[in-house]
Short mmCIF file of N, CA, C and O in Angstrom, two decimals:
data_model
loop_
_atom_site.label_atom_id
_atom_site.label_comp_id
_atom_site.label_asym_id
_atom_site.label_seq_id
_atom_site.Cartn_x
_atom_site.Cartn_y
_atom_site.Cartn_z
N GLN A 1 275.16 192.04 101.98
CA GLN A 1 276.53 191.69 101.78
C GLN A 1 277.26 192.66 103.19
O GLN A 1 277.12 193.73 103.06
N SER A 2 278.15 192.29 103.81
CA SER A 2 278.85 192.92 105.05
C SER A 2 280.08 193.36 104.35
O SER A 2 280.55 192.89 103.20
N SER A 3 280.72 194.54 104.99
CA SER A 3 281.84 195.21 104.39
C SER A 3 282.66 195.18 105.73
O SER A 3 282.60 195.01 106.62
N GLY A 4 283.86 195.68 105.28
CA GLY A 4 285.04 195.65 106.10
C GLY A 4 285.48 194.59 107.18
O GLY A 4 285.50 193.37 106.53
N SER A 5 286.12 194.77 108.06
CA SER A 5 286.59 193.44 108.74
C SER A 5 285.57 192.79 109.25
O SER A 5 286.22 191.25 109.32
N SER A 6 284.33 193.14 109.47
CA SER A 6 283.14 191.91 109.99
C SER A 6 283.16 191.03 108.95
O SER A 6 282.85 189.70 109.30
N GLY A 7 283.06 191.69 107.54
CA GLY A 7 282.82 190.54 106.68
C GLY A 7 284.04 189.58 106.23
O GLY A 7 283.79 188.16 106.03
N ILE A 8 285.12 190.04 106.61
CA ILE A 8 286.05 189.30 106.54
C ILE A 8 286.38 188.24 107.51
O ILE A 8 286.49 186.93 107.24
N ASN A 9 285.84 188.62 108.60
CA ASN A 9 285.99 187.63 109.99
C ASN A 9 284.77 186.52 109.54
O ASN A 9 285.11 185.33 110.00
N ALA A 10 283.61 187.12 108.91
CA ALA A 10 282.78 185.93 109.00
C ALA A 10 283.13 185.15 107.58
O ALA A 10 282.58 183.89 107.87
N GLU A 11 283.78 185.33 106.70
CA GLU A 11 284.17 184.73 105.85
C GLU A 11 285.02 183.47 106.26
O GLU A 11 285.28 182.73 105.75
N TYR A 12 286.20 184.12 106.92
CA TYR A 12 287.20 183.30 107.69
C TYR A 12 286.30 182.41 108.62
O TYR A 12 286.82 181.22 108.26
N GLY A 13 285.47 182.59 109.22
CA GLY A 13 284.85 181.59 110.23
C GLY A 13 284.09 180.71 109.54
O GLY A 13 283.77 179.68 109.85
N GLY A 14 283.71 180.90 108.22
CA GLY A 14 282.75 180.26 107.22
C GLY A 14 283.75 179.22 106.98
O GLY A 14 283.60 177.88 106.93
N ILE A 15 284.79 179.54 106.42
CA ILE A 15 285.94 178.56 106.11
C ILE A 15 286.33 177.79 106.82
O ILE A 15 286.38 176.31 106.91
N ARG A 16 286.42 178.22 108.20
CA ARG A 16 287.13 177.63 109.19
C ARG A 16 285.89 176.28 109.40
O ARG A 16 286.52 175.28 109.87
N LYS A 17 284.54 176.69 109.76
CA LYS A 17 283.78 175.72 110.02
C LYS A 17 283.82 174.87 108.89
O LYS A 17 283.45 173.42 108.89
N GLY A 18 284.01 175.20 107.44
CA GLY A 18 283.95 174.05 106.20
C GLY A 18 284.91 173.12 106.62
O GLY A 18 284.69 172.07 106.27
N ILE A 19 285.95 173.83 107.07
CA ILE A 19 287.24 172.85 107.28
C ILE A 19 286.84 171.75 108.23
O ILE A 19 287.28 170.52 108.25
N ARG A 20 286.59 172.50 109.38
CA ARG A 20 285.94 171.39 110.51
C ARG A 20 285.11 170.34 109.92
O ARG A 20 285.50 168.93 110.32
N LEU A 21 283.93 170.55 108.90
CA LEU A 21 283.39 169.64 108.54
C LEU A 21 284.05 168.42 107.64
O LEU A 21 283.59 167.30 107.97
N LEU A 22 285.13 168.99 106.66
CA LEU A 22 285.77 168.05 105.66
C LEU A 22 286.81 167.27 106.57
O LEU A 22 286.76 166.15 106.02
N GLU A 23 286.84 167.87 107.64
CA GLU A 23 288.07 167.11 108.32
C GLU A 23 287.31 165.68 109.16
O GLU A 23 287.90 164.84 109.26
N GLU A 24 285.93 166.25 109.70
CA GLU A 24 285.09 165.22 110.51
C GLU A 24 285.07 164.05 109.08
O GLU A 24 285.07 162.85 109.69
N LEU A 25 284.40 164.31 107.98
CA LEU A 25 284.28 163.41 107.16
C LEU A 25 285.30 162.55 106.52
O LEU A 25 285.36 161.56 106.18
N CYS A 26 286.88 163.25 106.43
CA CYS A 26 287.57 162.64 106.40
C CYS A 26 288.12 161.78 107.29
O CYS A 26 288.26 160.34 107.04
N ARG A 27 287.76 162.02 108.50
CA ARG A 27 288.01 160.72 109.88
C ARG A 27 287.11 159.42 109.97
O ARG A 27 287.46 158.96 110.16
N SER A 28 285.76 160.16 109.37
CA SER A 28 285.07 158.90 109.32
C SER A 28 285.15 158.06 108.48
O SER A 28 284.48 157.01 108.20
N GLY A 29 286.27 157.96 107.37
CA GLY A 29 286.28 157.05 106.69
C GLY A 29 286.09 157.22 105.20
O GLY A 29 286.56 156.51 104.45
N VAL A 30 285.52 158.27 105.25
CA VAL A 30 284.95 158.75 103.81
C VAL A 30 286.28 159.67 103.30
O VAL A 30 285.82 160.98 103.44
N ASP A 31 287.01 159.37 102.73
CA ASP A 31 288.25 160.09 102.52
C ASP A 31 288.09 160.51 100.75
O ASP A 31 288.86 160.03 99.92
N GLN A 32 287.09 161.03 100.28
CA GLN A 32 286.97 161.61 98.77
C GLN A 32 287.97 162.55 98.24
O GLN A 32 288.27 163.38 99.31
N ARG A 33 288.56 162.14 97.14
CA ARG A 33 289.32 163.24 96.66
C ARG A 33 288.54 164.94 96.79
O ARG A 33 289.66 165.56 97.03
N ASP A 34 287.54 165.09 96.64
CA ASP A 34 286.88 166.44 96.64
C ASP A 34 287.03 166.91 97.91
O ASP A 34 287.33 167.93 98.23
N PHE A 35 287.00 166.00 99.21
CA PHE A 35 286.92 166.69 100.52
C PHE A 35 288.52 166.92 100.69
O PHE A 35 288.78 167.99 101.40
N VAL A 36 289.51 166.33 100.40
CA VAL A 36 290.93 166.70 100.29
C VAL A 36 291.20 167.90 99.63
O VAL A 36 291.76 168.46 100.44
N TYR A 37 290.63 168.05 98.56
CA TYR A 37 290.79 169.12 97.62
C TYR A 37 290.55 170.42 98.19
O TYR A 37 290.83 171.41 98.45
N TYR A 38 288.88 169.99 98.74
CA TYR A 38 288.51 171.47 99.09
C TYR A 38 289.14 171.70 100.43
O TYR A 38 289.39 172.87 101.11
N LEU A 39 289.66 170.68 101.29
CA LEU A 39 290.72 171.14 102.48
C LEU A 39 291.64 171.98 102.25
O LEU A 39 292.14 172.92 102.84
N ALA A 40 292.26 171.63 101.20
CA ALA A 40 293.31 172.64 100.56
C ALA A 40 293.16 173.86 100.35
O ALA A 40 293.94 174.77 100.37
N VAL A 41 292.02 173.77 99.47
CA VAL A 41 291.61 175.13 99.00
C VAL A 41 291.20 176.16 100.32
O VAL A 41 291.67 177.38 100.27
N GLY A 42 290.52 175.38 101.28
CA GLY A 42 290.28 176.33 102.34
C GLY A 42 291.33 176.60 103.23
O GLY A 42 291.54 178.05 103.65
N TYR A 43 292.23 175.62 103.19
CA TYR A 43 293.64 176.30 104.13
C TYR A 43 294.29 177.51 103.27
O TYR A 43 294.84 178.34 104.00
N TYR A 44 294.32 177.06 101.85
CA TYR A 44 295.28 178.32 101.11
C TYR A 44 294.31 179.53 101.40
O TYR A 44 294.93 180.56 101.64
N ARG A 45 293.24 179.58 101.32
CA ARG A 45 292.13 181.15 101.58
C ARG A 45 292.41 181.46 102.82
O ARG A 45 292.39 182.73 102.98
N LEU A 46 292.71 180.73 103.66
CA LEU A 46 293.01 180.98 105.26
C LEU A 46 294.71 181.63 105.25
O LEU A 46 294.84 182.28 106.40
N ARG A 47 295.45 181.24 104.31
CA ARG A 47 296.69 181.73 104.11
C ARG A 47 297.50 180.77 105.03
O ARG A 47 298.44 181.06 105.73
N ASP A 48 296.84 179.42 105.14
CA ASP A 48 297.75 178.70 106.18
C ASP A 48 298.22 177.58 105.13
O ASP A 48 297.87 176.49 104.97
N TYR A 49 299.23 178.00 104.69
CA TYR A 49 299.91 177.07 103.54
C TYR A 49 300.45 175.91 104.03
O TYR A 49 300.45 175.05 102.99
N THR A 50 300.98 175.53 105.01
CA THR A 50 301.33 174.12 105.23
C THR A 50 300.64 173.05 105.16
O THR A 50 300.87 172.07 104.69
N PRO A 51 299.28 173.12 105.80
CA PRO A 51 298.21 172.05 105.64
C PRO A 51 297.83 172.02 104.29
O PRO A 51 297.55 171.25 103.68
N ALA A 52 297.67 173.40 103.59
CA ALA A 52 297.14 173.30 102.25
C ALA A 52 298.31 172.63 101.70
O ALA A 52 297.43 171.87 100.59
N MET A 53 299.62 172.69 101.61
CA MET A 53 300.33 172.00 100.87
C MET A 53 300.48 170.49 101.25
O MET A 53 300.17 169.59 100.14
N LYS A 54 300.16 169.93 102.50
CA LYS A 54 299.90 168.67 102.93
C LYS A 54 298.92 168.28 102.38
O LYS A 54 298.77 167.03 101.76
N HIS A 55 297.40 168.76 102.17
CA HIS A 55 296.56 168.32 101.71
C HIS A 55 296.48 168.16 99.94
O HIS A 55 296.23 167.07 99.45
N CYS A 56 297.41 168.95 99.07
CA CYS A 56 297.33 168.67 97.99
C CYS A 56 298.42 167.67 97.63
O CYS A 56 297.92 166.77 96.64
N GLN A 57 299.57 167.53 98.61
CA GLN A 57 300.02 166.28 98.37
C GLN A 57 299.40 164.95 98.37
O GLN A 57 299.76 163.90 98.06
N ARG A 58 298.56 165.01 99.87
CA ARG A 58 297.61 163.68 99.71
C ARG A 58 296.89 163.11 98.93
O ARG A 58 296.78 162.28 98.42
N LEU A 59 296.27 164.54 98.21
CA LEU A 59 295.58 164.16 96.68
C LEU A 59 296.42 163.38 95.63
O LEU A 59 295.94 162.65 95.18
N LEU A 60 297.81 163.70 95.75
CA LEU A 60 298.44 163.57 94.41
C LEU A 60 298.87 162.09 95.01
O LEU A 60 298.82 161.25 93.98
N GLU A 61 299.06 161.78 96.56
CA GLU A 61 299.33 160.20 96.63
C GLU A 61 298.09 159.35 96.17
O GLU A 61 298.20 158.23 95.69
N MET A 62 296.81 160.17 96.37
CA MET A 62 295.74 159.35 96.22
C MET A 62 295.46 159.25 94.32
O MET A 62 295.02 158.31 94.02
N GLU A 63 295.77 160.51 94.20
CA GLU A 63 295.63 160.33 92.55
C GLU A 63 296.81 160.91 92.00
O GLU A 63 296.70 162.28 91.32
N PRO A 64 297.95 160.54 91.75
CA PRO A 64 299.05 160.57 90.89
C PRO A 64 298.68 161.49 89.68
O PRO A 64 298.16 160.99 88.94
N GLY A 65 299.11 162.62 89.40
CA GLY A 65 299.12 163.20 88.25
C GLY A 65 297.77 164.40 88.27
O GLY A 65 297.24 165.09 87.33
N ASN A 66 297.11 164.25 89.47
CA ASN A 66 295.88 165.39 89.54
C ASN A 66 296.49 166.70 89.42
O ASN A 66 296.90 167.21 90.00
N GLN A 67 295.79 167.15 88.19
CA GLN A 67 295.78 168.40 87.54
C GLN A 67 295.57 169.72 88.72
O GLN A 67 296.39 170.39 88.69
N GLN A 68 294.12 169.56 89.37
CA GLN A 68 294.15 170.32 90.13
C GLN A 68 294.98 170.69 91.46
O GLN A 68 295.14 171.80 91.78
N ALA A 69 295.32 169.28 92.13
CA ALA A 69 296.39 169.29 93.13
C ALA A 69 297.63 170.01 92.79
O ALA A 69 298.08 170.59 93.71
N THR A 70 298.13 169.68 91.30
CA THR A 70 299.16 170.08 91.24
C THR A 70 299.27 171.83 90.91
O THR A 70 300.14 172.24 91.16
N GLN A 71 297.90 172.13 90.29
CA GLN A 71 298.18 173.62 90.03
C GLN A 71 298.20 174.30 91.43
O GLN A 71 298.48 175.41 91.57
N LEU A 72 297.22 173.97 92.24
CA LEU A 72 297.16 174.38 93.51
C LEU A 72 298.28 174.37 94.42
O LEU A 72 298.46 175.71 94.72
N LEU A 73 299.02 173.20 93.98
CA LEU A 73 300.41 173.36 94.90
C LEU A 73 301.57 174.28 94.65
O LEU A 73 301.90 175.09 94.99
N GLU A 74 301.30 174.59 92.67
CA GLU A 74 302.13 175.75 92.32
C GLU A 74 301.79 177.02 92.84
O GLU A 74 302.45 177.66 92.96
N ILE A 75 300.37 177.22 93.00
CA ILE A 75 299.99 178.41 93.31
C ILE A 75 300.37 178.90 94.47
O ILE A 75 300.77 180.06 95.13
N ILE A 76 300.23 177.84 95.70
CA ILE A 76 300.40 177.82 96.96
C ILE A 76 301.99 178.41 97.35
O ILE A 76 302.55 179.25 97.99
N LYS A 77 302.94 177.51 96.58
CA LYS A 77 304.32 177.88 96.37
C LYS A 77 304.74 179.21 96.20
O LYS A 77 305.53 179.82 96.77
N LYS A 78 304.21 179.59 95.04
CA LYS A 78 304.20 181.06 94.55
C LYS A 78 303.86 182.12 95.56
O LYS A 78 304.40 183.04 95.72
N LYS A 79 302.80 181.80 95.91
CA LYS A 79 302.20 182.80 96.99
C LYS A 79 302.64 182.71 98.28
O LYS A 79 303.23 183.82 98.99
N ARG A 80 303.55 181.40 99.18
CA ARG A 80 304.24 181.44 100.25
C ARG A 80 305.65 182.43 99.66
O ARG A 80 305.98 183.26 100.48
N LYS A 81 306.28 182.49 98.57
CA LYS A 81 307.25 182.68 98.12
C LYS A 81 307.22 184.43 98.08
O LYS A 81 308.04 185.02 98.61
N LYS A 82 306.16 185.05 97.51
CA LYS A 82 305.77 186.13 97.29
C LYS A 82 305.32 186.84 98.86
O LYS A 82 305.73 188.17 99.05
N ASP A 83 304.57 185.98 99.57
CA ASP A 83 304.44 186.51 101.30
C ASP A 83 305.84 186.79 102.02
O ASP A 83 306.12 187.68 102.46
N ALA A 84 306.74 185.92 101.49
CA ALA A 84 308.26 185.79 102.26
C ALA A 84 308.79 187.11 101.64
O ALA A 84 309.40 187.99 102.58
N MET A 85 308.67 187.33 100.36
CA MET A 85 309.44 188.75 100.14
C MET A 85 308.83 189.73 100.50
O MET A 85 309.34 190.88 100.87
N ILE A 86 307.42 190.15 100.71
CA ILE A 86 306.87 191.09 101.40
C ILE A 86 307.14 191.02 102.41
O ILE A 86 307.48 192.45 103.32
N GLY A 87 307.20 190.04 103.37
CA GLY A 87 307.56 190.36 104.84
C GLY A 87 309.13 190.68 104.84
O GLY A 87 309.29 191.62 105.78
N ALA A 88 309.90 190.28 103.94
CA ALA A 88 311.40 190.76 104.13
C ALA A 88 311.19 192.30 103.62
O ALA A 88 311.98 192.88 104.67
N ALA A 89 310.83 192.73 102.75
CA ALA A 89 310.83 194.10 102.27
C ALA A 89 310.20 194.90 103.50
O ALA A 89 310.51 196.02 103.81
N VAL A 90 309.05 194.23 104.37
CA VAL A 90 308.36 195.20 105.39
C VAL A 90 309.48 195.42 106.51
O VAL A 90 309.48 196.28 107.07
N LEU A 91 310.10 194.30 107.05
CA LEU A 91 311.11 194.35 107.96
C LEU A 91 312.28 195.16 107.52
O LEU A 91 312.84 195.87 108.25
N GLY A 92 312.92 195.05 106.14
CA GLY A 92 313.93 195.94 105.41
C GLY A 92 313.46 197.32 105.81
O GLY A 92 314.30 198.08 106.13
N GLY A 93 312.10 197.75 105.48
CA GLY A 93 311.62 199.04 105.28
C GLY A 93 311.54 199.55 106.86
O GLY A 93 311.82 200.45 106.98
N GLY A 94 311.24 198.78 107.66
CA GLY A 94 311.53 199.26 109.48
C GLY A 94 312.52 199.28 109.63
O GLY A 94 312.77 200.18 110.43
N ALA A 95 313.64 198.63 109.15
CA ALA A 95 315.26 198.84 109.40
C ALA A 95 315.42 200.02 108.87
O ALA A 95 316.41 200.82 109.81
N VAL A 96 315.18 200.51 107.50
CA VAL A 96 315.65 201.74 106.94
C VAL A 96 314.79 202.97 108.00
O VAL A 96 315.57 203.82 108.43
N ALA A 97 313.71 202.72 108.06
CA ALA A 97 312.92 203.54 109.12
C ALA A 97 313.64 204.11 110.34
O ALA A 97 313.71 205.19 110.89
N LEU A 98 313.88 202.87 110.84
CA LEU A 98 314.46 203.26 112.40
C LEU A 98 316.00 203.47 112.15
O LEU A 98 316.25 204.54 113.09
N THR A 99 316.92 203.25 111.28
CA THR A 99 318.02 203.91 110.99
C THR A 99 317.94 205.07 110.45
O THR A 99 318.69 206.12 111.30
N GLY A 100 316.74 205.45 109.86
CA GLY A 100 316.65 207.06 109.69
C GLY A 100 316.13 207.90 110.96
O GLY A 100 316.73 208.83 110.88
N GLY A 101 315.38 207.63 111.72
CA GLY A 101 315.16 207.98 113.12
C GLY A 101 316.12 208.02 113.77
O GLY A 101 316.37 209.20 114.49
N LEU A 102 317.04 207.15 113.95
CA LEU A 102 318.19 207.11 114.72
C LEU A 102 318.80 208.28 114.23
O LEU A 102 319.97 208.90 115.22
N LEU A 103 319.36 208.40 112.91
CA LEU A 103 320.14 209.34 112.34
C LEU A 103 319.76 210.75 112.71
O LEU A 103 320.53 211.65 112.98
N VAL A 104 318.16 210.89 112.48
CA VAL A 104 317.87 212.14 112.81
C VAL A 104 317.91 212.59 114.55
O VAL A 104 318.47 213.82 114.75
N ALA A 105 317.54 211.52 115.36
CA ALA A 105 317.95 211.78 116.89
C ALA A 105 319.49 211.90 116.97
O ALA A 105 319.57 212.88 118.06
N GLY A 106 320.44 211.56 116.27
CA GLY A 106 321.54 211.55 116.79
C GLY A 106 322.15 212.91 116.47
O GLY A 106 322.82 213.87 116.89
N ALA A 107 321.48 213.68 115.38
CA ALA A 107 321.57 214.72 114.45
C ALA A 107 321.16 215.97 115.52
O ALA A 107 321.81 216.95 115.97
N VAL A 108 320.25 215.51 116.27
CA VAL A 108 319.36 216.50 117.03
C VAL A 108 320.29 216.47 118.42
O VAL A 108 320.63 217.57 118.80
N VAL A 109 320.65 215.50 118.94
CA VAL A 109 321.52 215.46 120.25
C VAL A 109 322.75 216.11 119.91
O VAL A 109 323.32 216.88 120.69
N ALA A 110 323.54 215.80 119.00
CA ALA A 110 324.43 216.55 118.32
C ALA A 110 324.56 217.97 118.21
O ALA A 110 325.24 218.83 118.44
N ALA A 111 323.43 218.50 117.69
CA ALA A 111 323.16 219.90 117.30
C ALA A 111 323.13 220.52 119.16
O ALA A 111 323.55 221.52 119.30
N GLY A 112 322.16 219.78 120.01
CA GLY A 112 321.99 220.25 121.33
C GLY A 112 323.19 220.50 122.03
O GLY A 112 323.62 221.39 122.59
N ILE A 113 324.08 219.45 121.75
CA ILE A 113 325.21 219.60 122.32
C ILE A 113 326.27 220.52 122.04
O ILE A 113 326.94 221.23 122.83
N ALA A 114 326.22 221.07 120.70
CA ALA A 114 327.26 222.20 120.28
C ALA A 114 326.47 223.11 120.63
O ALA A 114 327.03 224.07 120.88
N ALA A 115 325.17 223.57 120.92
CA ALA A 115 324.57 224.39 121.29
C ALA A 115 325.00 224.92 123.08
O ALA A 115 325.14 225.97 123.22
N VAL A 116 325.05 223.81 123.68
CA VAL A 116 325.15 224.08 124.70
C VAL A 116 326.88 224.24 124.93
O VAL A 116 327.16 225.38 125.82
N ARG A 117 327.76 223.90 124.12
CA ARG A 117 329.12 224.00 124.28
C ARG A 117 329.51 225.70 124.00
O ARG A 117 330.47 226.26 124.35
N ARG A 118 328.53 226.20 123.15
CA ARG A 118 328.94 227.56 122.49
C ARG A 118 328.51 228.67 123.54
O ARG A 118 328.69 229.81 123.60
N ARG A 119 327.80 228.07 124.55
CA ARG A 119 327.07 229.02 125.50
C ARG A 119 328.58 229.30 126.31
O ARG A 119 329.23 229.43 126.83
#
């Protein structure tokens, strides 16, 4: 079992290889529901949510009411929303840090100017 980023890269490489094989099978005319579902799962695991959702919707067109596709679609929507909120928080935190840094820099400059004027 590998650890660290090399293990993650290997896992993603395996997922990408699986996606390519499943897409080839689908293009060959063998468009079984399992292939489409596993394509959705693969893209979800790669955090590539747009094609994951597309494959869930495709499966629902093939089998309206498919519970696996419906559940995975809901999971993807929640994950996208959560990731968007985390991204906004990171950006917001960066803005706060930048603003705080600018305030500190401004205070240092003001103190330097005051010291020069006192001389």
